[in-house]
């Protein structure tokens, strides 16, 4: 069992790097936001927001960075004193989707945990995210099963069950980081057009 990167009783600070999408399916580009939402439900964790990550990059003199890859995320973690970094990749083998999640200790550059989920179709992406989140909360961060059950909601219920809508929303968040307010508003409107229940 992997050891938690924080001491007993401490709320563990985690960051999520951009998901590496090897499927060439654009509506899967924003999955890191779904992982953030999934892990935010844990009472044991504090998830670094995307805006905080870009703020850290700006303070480090790296305002030109548009995507948070693993190296940029490690630098952010070390700068902001974040205990754990999540990296996720998704690829396609035939018709099957394969999602790999890893948890790293960014200070020691060591792997704490790794898990894989597979699915025959895109409809199961949310289920894969939920399963990987539960595994990491239990195995890496030492959360009790009953606590996980009490605080785990399907990430689709917390956001949208429409991956295309979520991708427009995620793109809107990216544009806000570049201060492109009008373009961001258009992306949010596209998201709501695809899923009217996602307006909130």
Short mmCIF file of N, CA and C in Angstrom, two decimals, residues 26 73 77 83 100-101 103 112 118-119 130 140 144 152 162 178 190:
data_model
loop_
_atom_site.label_atom_id
_atom_site.label_comp_id
_atom_site.label_asym_id
_atom_site.label_seq_id
_atom_site.Cartn_x
_atom_site.Cartn_y
_atom_site.Cartn_z
N UNK A 26 -11.44 14.89 -29.59
CA UNK A 26 -11.29 16.19 -28.93
C UNK A 26 -12.15 16.36 -27.69
N UNK A 73 3.33 20.80 -14.09
CA UNK A 73 2.59 20.49 -12.86
C UNK A 73 3.54 20.19 -11.71
N UNK A 77 3.73 22.19 -8.20
CA UNK A 77 3.64 21.50 -6.91
C UNK A 77 4.79 21.90 -6.00
N UNK A 83 1.39 18.31 -2.03
CA UNK A 83 1.90 17.00 -1.58
C UNK A 83 1.87 15.90 -2.63
N UNK A 100 -5.11 5.40 -17.64
CA UNK A 100 -4.08 5.15 -16.63
C UNK A 100 -4.01 6.35 -15.69
N UNK A 101 -4.07 6.09 -14.39
CA UNK A 101 -3.90 7.14 -13.39
C UNK A 101 -2.66 6.83 -12.56
N UNK A 103 -0.27 8.52 -9.23
CA UNK A 103 -0.10 9.53 -8.19
C UNK A 103 1.39 9.61 -7.88
N UNK A 112 3.62 6.94 -6.14
CA UNK A 112 2.96 6.43 -4.94
C UNK A 112 1.90 5.39 -5.27
N UNK A 118 -10.46 0.08 -17.96
CA UNK A 118 -10.76 -0.08 -19.38
C UNK A 118 -12.26 -0.04 -19.60
N UNK A 119 -12.65 0.38 -20.81
CA UNK A 119 -14.08 0.46 -21.14
C UNK A 119 -14.26 0.22 -22.63
N UNK A 130 -14.73 7.72 -11.92
CA UNK A 130 -15.19 7.45 -10.55
C UNK A 130 -14.43 6.30 -9.92
N UNK A 140 -3.99 5.35 -1.86
CA UNK A 140 -2.91 6.33 -1.71
C UNK A 140 -3.13 7.22 -0.50
N UNK A 144 -11.01 5.73 4.57
CA UNK A 144 -11.81 4.55 4.92
C UNK A 144 -12.93 4.35 3.90
N UNK A 152 -18.78 10.11 -2.11
CA UNK A 152 -18.55 9.93 -3.54
C UNK A 152 -19.86 10.02 -4.32
N UNK A 162 -22.66 15.01 -20.55
CA UNK A 162 -22.36 15.21 -21.97
C UNK A 162 -20.90 15.64 -22.11
N UNK A 178 -6.51 33.20 -20.35
CA UNK A 178 -5.86 34.08 -21.33
C UNK A 178 -6.57 35.43 -21.42
N UNK A 190 -22.04 27.45 -25.71
CA UNK A 190 -22.09 26.18 -26.47
C UNK A 190 -22.32 25.01 -25.53
#
